mmCIF file of C-alpha atoms in Angstrom:
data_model
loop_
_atom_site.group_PDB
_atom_site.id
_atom_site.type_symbol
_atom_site.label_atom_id
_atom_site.label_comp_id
_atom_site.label_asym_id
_atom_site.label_seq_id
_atom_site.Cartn_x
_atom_site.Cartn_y
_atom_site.Cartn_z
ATOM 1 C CA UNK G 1 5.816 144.099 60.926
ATOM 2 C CA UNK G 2 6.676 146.060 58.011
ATOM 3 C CA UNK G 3 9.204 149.103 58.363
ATOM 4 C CA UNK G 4 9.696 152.487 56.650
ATOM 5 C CA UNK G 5 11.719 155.393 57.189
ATOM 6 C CA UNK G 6 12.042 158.585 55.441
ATOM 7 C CA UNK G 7 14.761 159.049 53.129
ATOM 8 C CA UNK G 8 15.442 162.684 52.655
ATOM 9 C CA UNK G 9 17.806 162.415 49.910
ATOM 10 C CA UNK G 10 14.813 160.596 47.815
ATOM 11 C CA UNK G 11 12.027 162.958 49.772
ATOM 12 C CA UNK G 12 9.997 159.877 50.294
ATOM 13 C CA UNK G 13 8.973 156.958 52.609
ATOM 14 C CA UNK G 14 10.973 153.742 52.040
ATOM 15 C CA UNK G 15 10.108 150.617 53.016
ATOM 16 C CA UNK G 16 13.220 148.505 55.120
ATOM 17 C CA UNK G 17 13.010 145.734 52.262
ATOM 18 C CA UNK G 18 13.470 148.273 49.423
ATOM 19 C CA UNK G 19 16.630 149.599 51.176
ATOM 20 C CA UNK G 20 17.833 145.498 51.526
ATOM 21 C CA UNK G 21 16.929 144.539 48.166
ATOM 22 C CA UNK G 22 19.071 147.966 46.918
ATOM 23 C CA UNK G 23 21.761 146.969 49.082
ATOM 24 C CA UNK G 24 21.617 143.476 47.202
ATOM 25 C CA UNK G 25 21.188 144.918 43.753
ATOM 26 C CA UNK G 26 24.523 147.131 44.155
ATOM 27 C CA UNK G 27 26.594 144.098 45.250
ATOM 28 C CA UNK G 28 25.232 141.383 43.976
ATOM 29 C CA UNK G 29 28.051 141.490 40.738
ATOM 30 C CA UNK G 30 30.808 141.619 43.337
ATOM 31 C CA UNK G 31 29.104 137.896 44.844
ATOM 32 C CA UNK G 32 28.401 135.942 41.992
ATOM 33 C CA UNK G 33 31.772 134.951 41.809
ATOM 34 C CA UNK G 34 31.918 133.291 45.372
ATOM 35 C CA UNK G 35 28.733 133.089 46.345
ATOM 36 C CA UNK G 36 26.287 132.445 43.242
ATOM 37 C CA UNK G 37 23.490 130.111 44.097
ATOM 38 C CA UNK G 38 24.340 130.411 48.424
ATOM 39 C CA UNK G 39 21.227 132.112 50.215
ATOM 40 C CA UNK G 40 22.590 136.215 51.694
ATOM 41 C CA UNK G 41 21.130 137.353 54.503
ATOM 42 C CA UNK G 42 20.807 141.402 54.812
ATOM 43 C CA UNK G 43 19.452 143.565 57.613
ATOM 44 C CA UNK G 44 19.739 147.331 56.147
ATOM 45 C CA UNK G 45 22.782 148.047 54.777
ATOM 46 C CA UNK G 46 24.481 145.061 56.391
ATOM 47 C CA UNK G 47 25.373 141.781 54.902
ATOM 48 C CA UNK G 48 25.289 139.271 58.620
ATOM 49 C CA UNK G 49 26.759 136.345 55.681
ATOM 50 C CA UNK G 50 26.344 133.556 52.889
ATOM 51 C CA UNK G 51 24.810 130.510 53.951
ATOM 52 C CA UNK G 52 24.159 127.167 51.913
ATOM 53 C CA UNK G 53 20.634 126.888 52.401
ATOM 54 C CA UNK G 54 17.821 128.883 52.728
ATOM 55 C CA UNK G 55 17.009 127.328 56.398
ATOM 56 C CA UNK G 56 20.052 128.258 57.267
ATOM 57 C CA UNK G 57 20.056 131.445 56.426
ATOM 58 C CA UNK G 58 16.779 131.773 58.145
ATOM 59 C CA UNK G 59 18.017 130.321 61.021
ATOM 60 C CA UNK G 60 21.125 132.774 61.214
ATOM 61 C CA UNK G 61 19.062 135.792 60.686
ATOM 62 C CA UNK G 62 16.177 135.003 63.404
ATOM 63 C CA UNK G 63 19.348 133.786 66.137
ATOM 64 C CA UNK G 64 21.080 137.186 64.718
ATOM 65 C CA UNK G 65 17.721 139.341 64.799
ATOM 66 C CA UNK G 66 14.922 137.714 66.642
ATOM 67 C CA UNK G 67 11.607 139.169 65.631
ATOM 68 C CA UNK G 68 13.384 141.878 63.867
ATOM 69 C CA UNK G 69 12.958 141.630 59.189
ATOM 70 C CA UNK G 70 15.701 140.953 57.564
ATOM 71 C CA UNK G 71 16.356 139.507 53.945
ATOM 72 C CA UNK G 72 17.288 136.456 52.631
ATOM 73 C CA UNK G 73 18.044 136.544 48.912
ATOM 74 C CA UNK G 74 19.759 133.334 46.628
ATOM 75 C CA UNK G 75 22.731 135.084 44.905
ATOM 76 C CA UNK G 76 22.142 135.504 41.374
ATOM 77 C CA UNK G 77 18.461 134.536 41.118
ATOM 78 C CA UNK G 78 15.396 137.001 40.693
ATOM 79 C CA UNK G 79 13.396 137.867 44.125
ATOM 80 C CA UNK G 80 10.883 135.838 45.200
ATOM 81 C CA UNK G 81 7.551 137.829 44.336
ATOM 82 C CA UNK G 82 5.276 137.723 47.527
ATOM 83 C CA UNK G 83 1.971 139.777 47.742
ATOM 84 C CA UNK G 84 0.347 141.607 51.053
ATOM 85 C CA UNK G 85 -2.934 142.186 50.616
ATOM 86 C CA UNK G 86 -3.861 143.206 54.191
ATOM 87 C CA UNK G 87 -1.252 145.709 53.578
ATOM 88 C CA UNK G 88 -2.881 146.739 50.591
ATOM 89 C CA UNK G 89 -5.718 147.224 51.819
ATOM 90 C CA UNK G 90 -5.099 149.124 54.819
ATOM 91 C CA UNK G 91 -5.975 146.006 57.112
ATOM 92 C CA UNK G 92 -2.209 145.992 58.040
ATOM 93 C CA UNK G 93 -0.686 149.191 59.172
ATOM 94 C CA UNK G 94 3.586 150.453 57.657
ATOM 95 C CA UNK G 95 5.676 151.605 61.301
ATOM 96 C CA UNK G 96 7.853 154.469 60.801
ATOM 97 C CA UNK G 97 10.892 154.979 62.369
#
């Protein structure tokens, strides 16, 4: 399920991912020098940890947060583009919290 909330200080809707993917982009200098090329795993503003793989990180972030989204980046690489069409088309519906 996707996830939004209302941030007041922008006066807009923000998705959960956007606020994760900010979270990455602000710290992301400070973990290139330990952690370049591990997989992060964020759930809002939280980091849960580094992890060598991507399955592990996965697997981390589902035993840490069960159905729950979270993010998994690799540390120093672009994101991962990934399209929603359903969502997009209103097939698929945003909760708010």
């Amino acid at each position: 399920m996707f996830r939004a909330a209302y941030d007041a200080r922008e006066g807009r809707w923000v998705m959960q991912v956007d606020r994760e993917n900010a979270h990455y982009e602000a710290n992301v200098a400070n973990w290139l020098g330990q952690h370049a090329g591990e997989y992060v795993v964020i759930k809002d503003d939280s980091v849960l940890g580094f992890y060598g793989t991507e399955d592990d990180a996965l697997a981390a972030g589902a035993s840490t947060y069960g159905t729950e989204p979270f993010l998994v980046r690799k540390v120093g690489e672009p994101p991962q583009r990934m399209d929603a069409p359903a969502l997009a088309l209103g097939i698929l519906r945003v909760a708010h919290s």
